[in-house]
Amino acid sequence: MKISNILLLTILNLSLALCASASSIREDVDDEKYLDLGNNEGDYVFDPAKQTTPDFAGVGYIKNIITGQSGSGILIAPQWVLTAASVIQNTVVEGETEEDEDTVEEPRAENIRIFFGKGGVNGDFIKLAAVDAVYVHPAWTAALLAAEDDQELLTQGVDIALLKLSEPIDDIRNYPIDTRADSTELGALFISGYGYFGNGKDGVIENDKFKRSVQNTVDRILNIQVTVPGYENLVGGQLAADFDPSFDLTINEGLRDNTLNGVPDAPEGDELDMRYLGDGNSNEIPTNLEGTPLMGDTGGPWIVRFPNSRGFLVAGVTSFSNSDKGLYGDISVATRVANFADWIVPKLLEDTIPNSFSAGNGWLYREGFGFYNPDTLPWIYQAQRGYLYVVPGQNIDDPNGIWMWSRDLRAWLWTRGDVLPFAWRGDLAFTVIEWES
């Protein structure tokens, strides 16, 4: 068996130059601020009315209890965690003879656990979740087999996976994903995860596995034409950000900064070549809690509040960095979620409203049920009836059907696949729901 050196950003990563995780921070800012942000304490308590900072309770620590490999992920629906494929699937099994084809080891859901809570991995966890099913984007699996090296694999922009939990989690906030594949907006972001700790001047210091969150700025949005055989029509996506020091030249003179302003420089040593990110602009002024992911943060969210958006959205999941050092000037890359909305969204409701198909930009359609958008699960937005709260754990085609609370009607509605487009109202009046077949 060959363990691919494409094992990216996991704690047991065999290719450390690719890793990204618990965070390298500014050395001139107290680490307690980053810990407070990651755990919504101190000045960073989540206020749902103001939403000045995200609620990071849904950032989980993912671990394979057999191999020990670990990473991070984000709860995007009561029963679904979004992460990077590299956290879950990263082993290529060589054929026994030259005639035998190499294969990719399939991840086993029963071996994966997800921990949600405050502090470190060894602290008090709010939830320990088992995994019922693993969905790795098939382009990633194909790329693992086809790529000649890490550079070719990681620059495809397909490092993404979904984990379906055994039971829904209803008492931890989940975040909607960004579904706007045509968006070119850059903005401030928050990156979160568990893993190694360091600072931009000294690099990696220790593997303390504490949950931290950092701030940064999205410097690049890339749409990438995938070159993996069988997926040449797929457009992958990535976001990128650099790690800038403060302007105090007495402590930071000579350190790299603003590395994404223009075309990135040629790689040094064993760094990955980031020149594929192309030309662009980057703000040289660091954020107050500037930072970059390290080993262990892979799969953790890039949460963005775009201008004029209704709230925070998960725009990416950490994929890799050009270096494992965590120094100023390092460039981190996330898989862009919007490019995979039409793959993600149907899965979120596959057990509740099956036989739906993607209508683009995060919308789904089922005959009789009409067009609907599930990006705020367990609430969905139905094109004619508005917001409906769908009780988790139901299936519209089961004999018991599904119950939904209508915000506009202020009433419970019941329906079933064989009675669509009608529904039974909570007051027992049979009514037509204005869904178009």
Short mmCIF file of C-alpha atoms in Angstrom, two decimals:
data_model
loop_
_atom_site.label_atom_id
_atom_site.label_comp_id
_atom_site.label_asym_id
_atom_site.label_seq_id
_atom_site.Cartn_x
_atom_site.Cartn_y
_atom_site.Cartn_z
CA MET A 1 0.00 0.00 0.00
CA LYS A 2 1.25 3.45 -0.86
CA ILE A 3 0.14 6.38 1.27
CA SER A 4 0.00 9.24 -1.19
CA ASN A 5 2.20 12.22 -0.32
CA ILE A 6 -0.87 14.18 -1.32
CA LEU A 7 -2.23 13.75 2.22
CA LEU A 8 -2.56 17.49 2.74
CA LEU A 9 -3.45 19.32 5.84
CA THR A 10 -4.14 16.45 8.20
CA ILE A 11 -2.46 15.94 11.55
CA LEU A 12 -0.65 12.83 10.36
CA ASN A 13 0.17 14.45 7.04
CA LEU A 14 3.10 12.87 5.29
CA SER A 15 3.53 15.93 3.12
CA LEU A 16 3.87 18.71 5.67
CA ALA A 17 4.62 21.36 3.10
CA LEU A 18 1.00 21.20 2.08
CA CYS A 19 -0.59 21.56 5.46
CA ALA A 20 -3.02 24.08 6.87
CA SER A 21 -4.67 24.05 10.32
CA ALA A 22 -5.13 25.58 13.81
CA SER A 23 -3.64 28.92 12.95
CA SER A 24 -0.53 31.03 12.76
CA ILE A 25 -1.23 34.46 14.21
CA ARG A 26 0.32 37.92 14.54
CA GLU A 27 3.09 37.82 17.13
CA ASP A 28 2.17 41.33 18.29
CA VAL A 29 -1.40 40.33 19.26
CA ASP A 30 -2.31 38.27 22.35
CA ASP A 31 -3.27 34.71 21.46
CA GLU A 32 -6.19 34.94 23.91
CA LYS A 33 -7.98 37.16 21.41
CA TYR A 34 -7.78 34.46 18.74
CA LEU A 35 -8.98 31.83 21.22
CA ASP A 36 -11.83 34.11 22.31
CA LEU A 37 -12.85 34.67 18.70
CA GLY A 38 -12.80 30.95 17.91
CA ASN A 39 -14.91 30.15 20.97
CA ASN A 40 -17.14 33.26 20.90
CA GLU A 41 -15.98 34.52 24.26
CA GLY A 42 -14.87 37.88 25.64
CA ASP A 43 -15.40 40.60 23.04
CA TYR A 44 -16.58 38.07 20.45
CA VAL A 45 -19.79 36.66 21.91
CA PHE A 46 -22.12 35.92 19.02
CA ASP A 47 -25.04 38.34 18.72
CA PRO A 48 -27.61 37.06 16.19
CA ALA A 49 -29.07 40.56 15.83
CA LYS A 50 -25.80 42.34 15.03
CA GLN A 51 -23.77 39.47 13.53
CA THR A 52 -20.48 41.34 13.81
CA THR A 53 -18.66 38.02 14.15
CA PRO A 54 -19.78 34.51 13.16
CA ASP A 55 -20.93 31.85 15.59
CA PHE A 56 -18.12 29.26 15.49
CA ALA A 57 -19.95 26.59 17.53
CA GLY A 58 -20.53 24.62 14.32
CA VAL A 59 -16.81 24.27 13.59
CA GLY A 60 -15.97 20.66 14.38
CA TYR A 61 -12.86 18.55 14.88
CA ILE A 62 -12.91 15.55 12.54
CA LYS A 63 -10.92 12.43 13.40
CA ASN A 64 -10.50 9.00 11.89
CA ILE A 65 -10.33 6.85 15.01
CA ILE A 66 -8.45 4.10 13.14
CA THR A 67 -5.75 6.04 11.28
CA GLY A 68 -5.57 9.05 13.61
CA GLN A 69 -5.82 11.48 10.70
CA SER A 70 -7.73 14.61 11.58
CA GLY A 71 -8.93 17.96 10.31
CA SER A 72 -11.81 20.37 10.66
CA GLY A 73 -15.27 20.93 9.21
CA ILE A 74 -18.36 23.12 9.48
CA LEU A 75 -21.99 22.25 10.17
CA ILE A 76 -24.01 23.52 7.18
CA ALA A 77 -27.30 21.76 7.99
CA PRO A 78 -28.53 19.88 11.07
CA GLN A 79 -27.24 16.56 9.73
CA TRP A 80 -24.45 17.68 7.39
CA VAL A 81 -20.81 18.73 7.81
CA LEU A 82 -18.80 20.25 4.97
CA THR A 83 -15.06 19.62 4.88
CA ALA A 84 -12.15 19.07 2.50
CA ALA A 85 -11.88 15.77 0.67
CA SER A 86 -8.21 15.62 1.66
CA VAL A 87 -9.23 15.21 5.31
CA ILE A 88 -11.28 12.13 4.48
CA GLN A 89 -9.72 10.45 1.45
CA ASN A 90 -5.99 10.57 0.80
CA THR A 91 -4.67 7.02 0.39
CA VAL A 92 -3.77 5.48 -2.97
CA VAL A 93 -3.37 1.69 -2.99
CA GLU A 94 -0.86 0.51 -5.58
CA GLY A 95 -1.68 -2.44 -7.79
CA GLU A 96 0.18 -5.61 -6.86
CA THR A 97 1.56 -5.95 -10.39
CA GLU A 98 2.28 -3.53 -13.20
CA GLU A 99 -0.91 -4.71 -14.91
CA ASP A 100 -3.07 -3.95 -11.88
CA GLU A 101 -4.52 -0.48 -11.63
CA ASP A 102 -3.99 1.68 -8.57
CA THR A 103 -7.10 2.31 -6.50
CA VAL A 104 -8.16 4.87 -3.94
CA GLU A 105 -8.99 3.64 -0.46
CA GLU A 106 -12.63 4.42 0.26
CA PRO A 107 -13.29 6.22 3.56
CA ARG A 108 -15.38 4.29 6.09
CA ALA A 109 -18.06 6.33 7.82
CA GLU A 110 -17.99 4.17 10.95
CA ASN A 111 -14.35 5.18 11.55
CA ILE A 112 -15.03 8.92 11.60
CA ARG A 113 -16.03 11.01 14.61
CA ILE A 114 -16.76 14.73 14.80
CA PHE A 115 -16.39 16.72 18.02
CA PHE A 116 -18.09 20.05 18.61
CA GLY A 117 -17.20 22.23 21.57
CA LYS A 118 -15.09 25.01 23.05
CA GLY A 119 -11.38 25.07 23.81
CA GLY A 120 -9.11 22.26 22.73
CA VAL A 121 -9.59 18.73 21.50
CA ASN A 122 -9.03 17.43 25.03
CA GLY A 123 -11.50 19.91 26.54
CA ASP A 124 -15.20 19.66 27.20
CA PHE A 125 -17.08 18.85 24.03
CA ILE A 126 -20.69 19.81 23.58
CA LYS A 127 -21.33 17.06 21.05
CA LEU A 128 -19.70 13.88 19.81
CA ALA A 129 -21.23 12.96 16.47
CA ALA A 130 -21.01 9.71 14.55
CA VAL A 131 -21.03 9.71 10.76
CA ASP A 132 -23.60 7.80 8.73
CA ALA A 133 -22.26 8.42 5.20
CA VAL A 134 -19.28 10.00 3.45
CA TYR A 135 -19.55 11.82 0.13
CA VAL A 136 -16.24 12.77 -1.48
CA HIS A 137 -16.56 14.74 -4.69
CA PRO A 138 -15.76 12.19 -7.43
CA ALA A 139 -13.41 14.59 -9.20
CA TRP A 140 -11.16 14.53 -6.14
CA THR A 141 -11.03 10.73 -6.16
CA ALA A 142 -10.17 10.77 -9.86
CA ALA A 143 -7.53 13.45 -9.31
CA LEU A 144 -5.84 11.40 -6.57
CA LEU A 145 -5.28 8.64 -9.10
CA ALA A 146 -4.38 10.84 -12.07
CA ALA A 147 -2.22 13.60 -10.58
CA GLU A 148 1.53 13.32 -11.03
CA ASP A 149 2.30 15.38 -7.93
CA ASP A 150 0.80 17.55 -5.20
CA GLN A 151 0.94 20.64 -7.38
CA GLU A 152 -1.26 19.07 -10.05
CA LEU A 153 -3.71 17.61 -7.53
CA LEU A 154 -4.21 20.68 -5.36
CA THR A 155 -4.57 23.20 -8.15
CA GLN A 156 -7.65 21.45 -9.61
CA GLY A 157 -9.90 23.16 -7.06
CA VAL A 158 -11.96 20.03 -6.25
CA ASP A 159 -10.93 19.34 -2.64
CA ILE A 160 -14.38 19.05 -1.06
CA ALA A 161 -16.49 16.46 0.78
CA LEU A 162 -19.70 16.08 2.78
CA LEU A 163 -20.29 14.05 5.93
CA LYS A 164 -23.81 12.99 6.82
CA LEU A 165 -24.22 12.63 10.58
CA SER A 166 -26.05 9.70 12.13
CA GLU A 167 -28.40 12.09 13.92
CA PRO A 168 -29.34 15.75 13.32
CA ILE A 169 -27.84 18.39 15.61
CA ASP A 170 -30.51 20.94 16.38
CA ASP A 171 -28.86 22.93 19.19
CA ILE A 172 -25.78 24.17 17.30
CA ARG A 173 -26.08 26.90 14.68
CA ASN A 174 -25.39 25.79 11.13
CA TYR A 175 -24.34 28.18 8.37
CA PRO A 176 -25.65 28.43 4.82
CA ILE A 177 -23.20 28.05 1.99
CA ASP A 178 -22.46 30.65 -0.66
CA THR A 179 -24.22 29.51 -3.83
CA ARG A 180 -23.34 32.47 -6.07
CA ALA A 181 -20.94 30.91 -8.53
CA ASP A 182 -20.85 34.08 -10.65
CA SER A 183 -19.89 36.36 -7.75
CA THR A 184 -16.61 38.28 -8.01
CA GLU A 185 -16.92 40.07 -4.66
CA LEU A 186 -13.86 40.03 -2.44
CA GLY A 187 -14.29 40.66 1.24
CA ALA A 188 -13.18 40.21 4.81
CA LEU A 189 -13.24 36.65 6.05
CA PHE A 190 -12.92 34.49 9.14
CA ILE A 191 -10.99 31.20 9.04
CA SER A 192 -11.44 28.62 11.80
CA GLY A 193 -10.16 25.19 12.80
CA TYR A 194 -8.26 22.96 15.21
CA GLY A 195 -4.59 22.05 15.08
CA TYR A 196 -1.10 23.47 15.23
CA PHE A 197 -0.30 26.91 16.63
CA GLY A 198 2.35 29.46 15.66
CA ASN A 199 2.96 33.06 14.71
CA GLY A 200 4.06 34.82 11.56
CA LYS A 201 7.53 35.66 12.81
CA ASP A 202 8.58 32.39 14.47
CA GLY A 203 6.47 29.95 12.49
CA VAL A 204 4.93 26.77 13.94
CA ILE A 205 5.33 26.49 17.72
CA GLU A 206 3.24 23.53 18.92
CA ASN A 207 0.41 21.16 18.14
CA ASP A 208 -2.04 22.20 20.87
CA LYS A 209 -5.25 21.40 18.91
CA PHE A 210 -7.14 24.40 20.27
CA LYS A 211 -9.91 25.91 18.22
CA ARG A 212 -8.88 29.34 17.00
CA SER A 213 -10.33 31.72 14.48
CA VAL A 214 -8.42 34.32 12.52
CA GLN A 215 -9.30 37.15 10.19
CA ASN A 216 -7.95 37.82 6.74
CA THR A 217 -9.04 39.15 3.37
CA VAL A 218 -9.98 37.21 0.26
CA ASP A 219 -7.38 38.23 -2.33
CA ARG A 220 -8.29 35.86 -5.17
CA ILE A 221 -11.40 34.14 -6.51
CA LEU A 222 -10.54 31.51 -9.11
CA ASN A 223 -12.61 29.41 -11.47
CA ILE A 224 -10.43 26.54 -12.61
CA GLN A 225 -10.96 24.30 -15.61
CA VAL A 226 -10.44 20.80 -14.27
CA THR A 227 -8.02 18.65 -16.28
CA VAL A 228 -8.72 15.30 -14.59
CA PRO A 229 -9.82 12.67 -17.16
CA GLY A 230 -13.59 12.33 -17.13
CA TYR A 231 -14.14 15.72 -15.49
CA GLU A 232 -12.86 18.09 -18.15
CA ASN A 233 -16.23 19.88 -18.24
CA LEU A 234 -16.15 20.62 -14.51
CA VAL A 235 -15.12 24.06 -13.27
CA GLY A 236 -13.37 23.86 -9.92
CA GLY A 237 -12.97 26.85 -7.67
CA GLN A 238 -10.60 28.34 -5.13
CA LEU A 239 -10.17 31.34 -2.84
CA ALA A 240 -6.76 32.58 -1.73
CA ALA A 241 -5.41 34.87 0.98
CA ASP A 242 -1.93 35.97 2.06
CA PHE A 243 -0.62 36.49 5.61
CA ASP A 244 0.54 40.07 6.25
CA PRO A 245 2.60 41.39 9.19
CA SER A 246 2.01 44.62 11.07
CA PHE A 247 3.70 47.83 9.92
CA ASP A 248 6.02 47.89 12.96
CA LEU A 249 9.27 47.63 11.02
CA THR A 250 11.28 47.46 14.25
CA ILE A 251 10.06 43.89 14.67
CA ASN A 252 9.04 42.91 11.16
CA GLU A 253 11.65 44.45 8.89
CA GLY A 254 12.65 42.11 6.10
CA LEU A 255 9.68 39.75 6.52
CA ARG A 256 7.60 38.80 3.50
CA ASP A 257 4.30 40.61 3.10
CA ASN A 258 1.58 41.32 0.57
CA THR A 259 2.64 38.30 -1.48
CA LEU A 260 -0.60 38.26 -3.49
CA ASN A 261 -0.20 41.83 -4.73
CA GLY A 262 0.68 41.00 -8.32
CA VAL A 263 1.79 37.56 -9.49
CA PRO A 264 3.21 35.53 -6.56
CA ASP A 265 6.96 34.99 -6.50
CA ALA A 266 8.60 31.73 -7.54
CA PRO A 267 8.58 29.12 -4.76
CA GLU A 268 11.42 28.82 -2.27
CA GLY A 269 12.68 25.40 -1.20
CA ASP A 270 9.86 22.85 -0.96
CA GLU A 271 7.04 25.39 -1.25
CA LEU A 272 4.28 24.88 -3.77
CA ASP A 273 4.30 27.13 -6.81
CA MET A 274 1.53 29.70 -6.31
CA ARG A 275 2.08 31.56 -9.57
CA TYR A 276 -0.94 29.72 -10.98
CA LEU A 277 -3.07 32.15 -8.91
CA GLY A 278 -2.17 34.82 -11.43
CA ASP A 279 -2.05 38.59 -11.18
CA GLY A 280 -4.22 40.51 -8.76
CA ASN A 281 -4.37 42.96 -5.90
CA SER A 282 -3.88 42.48 -2.18
CA ASN A 283 -4.35 44.90 0.70
CA GLU A 284 -1.07 45.24 2.56
CA ILE A 285 -2.80 46.40 5.75
CA PRO A 286 -3.29 43.38 8.04
CA THR A 287 -6.56 42.77 9.84
CA ASN A 288 -6.66 43.19 13.62
CA LEU A 289 -6.60 39.42 14.09
CA GLU A 290 -4.68 38.54 10.92
CA GLY A 291 -3.74 34.90 10.59
CA THR A 292 -3.36 31.89 8.33
CA PRO A 293 -4.35 28.21 8.69
CA LEU A 294 -1.84 25.54 9.70
CA MET A 295 -1.89 21.74 9.90
CA GLY A 296 -5.21 20.59 11.37
CA ASP A 297 -7.33 23.43 10.00
CA THR A 298 -7.81 21.66 6.71
CA GLY A 299 -11.50 21.41 5.96
CA GLY A 300 -12.32 24.27 8.30
CA PRO A 301 -14.55 27.07 7.03
CA TRP A 302 -13.81 30.36 5.32
CA ILE A 303 -16.77 32.39 6.51
CA VAL A 304 -17.47 35.61 4.64
CA ARG A 305 -20.01 38.38 4.90
CA PHE A 306 -20.16 39.86 1.43
CA PRO A 307 -21.40 43.42 0.89
CA ASN A 308 -25.22 43.60 0.93
CA SER A 309 -25.53 39.96 2.02
CA ARG A 310 -28.09 38.95 4.63
CA GLY A 311 -25.49 37.39 6.91
CA PHE A 312 -22.41 35.21 7.05
CA LEU A 313 -21.93 32.49 4.43
CA VAL A 314 -19.52 29.58 4.16
CA ALA A 315 -17.55 30.58 1.07
CA GLY A 316 -14.78 28.00 1.27
CA VAL A 317 -13.08 25.17 3.16
CA THR A 318 -9.35 25.23 3.81
CA SER A 319 -7.49 23.06 1.31
CA PHE A 320 -3.76 23.81 1.50
CA SER A 321 -1.00 26.36 1.96
CA ASN A 322 2.12 26.93 -0.06
CA SER A 323 4.22 26.14 3.02
CA ASP A 324 3.92 24.32 6.35
CA LYS A 325 5.87 27.01 8.20
CA GLY A 326 3.10 29.48 9.05
CA LEU A 327 5.28 32.51 8.36
CA TYR A 328 4.31 35.95 7.13
CA GLY A 329 3.90 35.91 3.39
CA ASP A 330 2.48 32.39 3.32
CA ILE A 331 -0.49 31.91 1.01
CA SER A 332 -3.49 29.80 2.01
CA VAL A 333 -6.04 28.37 -0.40
CA ALA A 334 -9.61 27.19 0.13
CA THR A 335 -11.89 25.22 -2.14
CA ARG A 336 -14.60 27.61 -3.27
CA VAL A 337 -17.96 26.26 -2.14
CA ALA A 338 -20.11 28.13 -4.69
CA ASN A 339 -18.60 26.08 -7.52
CA PHE A 340 -20.04 22.94 -5.93
CA ALA A 341 -23.45 24.23 -4.82
CA ASP A 342 -25.22 22.10 -7.42
CA TRP A 343 -23.48 19.01 -5.97
CA ILE A 344 -23.94 19.94 -2.30
CA VAL A 345 -27.49 21.29 -2.13
CA PRO A 346 -29.40 18.25 -3.52
CA LYS A 347 -27.70 15.99 -0.97
CA LEU A 348 -28.87 18.11 1.96
CA LEU A 349 -32.49 17.20 1.23
CA GLU A 350 -32.07 13.84 -0.47
CA ASP A 351 -33.79 12.06 2.43
CA THR A 352 -36.52 14.67 2.95
CA ILE A 353 -37.55 15.72 -0.56
CA PRO A 354 -36.00 13.07 -2.83
CA ASN A 355 -36.23 13.14 -6.61
CA SER A 356 -35.34 16.82 -6.67
CA PHE A 357 -32.90 18.09 -9.24
CA SER A 358 -30.68 21.13 -9.33
CA ALA A 359 -32.09 24.22 -11.02
CA GLY A 360 -28.83 26.17 -10.62
CA ASN A 361 -27.47 28.72 -8.13
CA GLY A 362 -28.52 26.62 -5.15
CA TRP A 363 -32.16 26.13 -6.24
CA LEU A 364 -33.84 22.73 -6.47
CA TYR A 365 -37.00 21.58 -8.24
CA ARG A 366 -39.34 18.66 -7.62
CA GLU A 367 -42.47 18.08 -9.64
CA GLY A 368 -45.47 19.10 -7.58
CA PHE A 369 -43.33 20.82 -4.97
CA GLY A 370 -41.93 23.46 -7.31
CA PHE A 371 -38.74 25.47 -6.98
CA TYR A 372 -37.16 25.83 -3.56
CA ASN A 373 -33.89 26.92 -1.98
CA PRO A 374 -32.62 25.06 1.10
CA ASP A 375 -29.63 27.26 1.97
CA THR A 376 -31.01 28.04 5.46
CA LEU A 377 -31.94 24.51 6.55
CA PRO A 378 -34.07 23.43 8.33
CA TRP A 379 -35.87 26.41 6.75
CA ILE A 380 -36.36 26.30 3.00
CA TYR A 381 -37.56 29.07 0.73
CA GLN A 382 -40.32 27.86 -1.58
CA ALA A 383 -40.86 30.07 -4.63
CA GLN A 384 -44.62 30.57 -4.12
CA ARG A 385 -45.17 29.92 -0.43
CA GLY A 386 -42.10 31.60 1.06
CA TYR A 387 -40.22 30.29 4.10
CA LEU A 388 -41.16 26.83 5.34
CA TYR A 389 -39.64 25.12 8.37
CA VAL A 390 -39.20 21.46 7.48
CA VAL A 391 -39.11 19.13 10.49
CA PRO A 392 -35.84 17.12 10.22
CA GLY A 393 -35.84 13.35 9.76
CA GLN A 394 -38.87 13.09 7.47
CA ASN A 395 -39.35 11.84 3.92
CA ILE A 396 -42.05 13.28 1.69
CA ASP A 397 -42.50 9.90 -0.04
CA ASP A 398 -42.94 7.92 3.19
CA PRO A 399 -46.51 7.03 4.23
CA ASN A 400 -46.26 9.57 7.06
CA GLY A 401 -45.27 12.39 4.67
CA ILE A 402 -43.73 15.60 6.04
CA TRP A 403 -44.78 18.45 8.32
CA MET A 404 -43.77 22.04 7.58
CA TRP A 405 -44.39 25.31 9.39
CA SER A 406 -45.38 28.16 7.05
CA ARG A 407 -44.04 31.52 8.19
CA ASP A 408 -46.53 33.40 5.99
CA LEU A 409 -49.60 31.34 6.90
CA ARG A 410 -48.49 30.91 10.53
CA ALA A 411 -49.76 27.35 10.38
CA TRP A 412 -48.52 23.78 10.12
CA LEU A 413 -48.83 22.12 6.72
CA TRP A 414 -48.70 18.40 5.97
CA THR A 415 -48.10 16.91 2.56
CA ARG A 416 -46.97 13.72 0.88
CA GLY A 417 -45.59 12.84 -2.51
CA ASP A 418 -48.80 11.33 -3.81
CA VAL A 419 -50.97 14.33 -2.80
CA LEU A 420 -48.76 17.11 -4.17
CA PRO A 421 -49.36 19.90 -5.05
CA PHE A 422 -51.89 19.88 -2.19
CA ALA A 423 -51.28 20.04 1.54
CA TRP A 424 -53.32 19.49 4.66
CA ARG A 425 -53.39 22.55 6.85
CA GLY A 426 -53.00 22.42 10.62
CA ASP A 427 -56.65 23.38 11.11
CA LEU A 428 -57.61 20.32 9.04
CA ALA A 429 -58.79 22.43 6.11
CA PHE A 430 -57.66 20.91 2.84
CA THR A 431 -55.98 23.65 0.86
CA VAL A 432 -54.08 24.07 -2.36
CA ILE A 433 -50.48 25.12 -1.91
CA GLU A 434 -49.58 27.39 -4.77
CA TRP A 435 -46.86 25.16 -6.12
CA GLU A 436 -46.66 24.71 -9.83
CA SER A 437 -46.02 21.31 -11.32
#
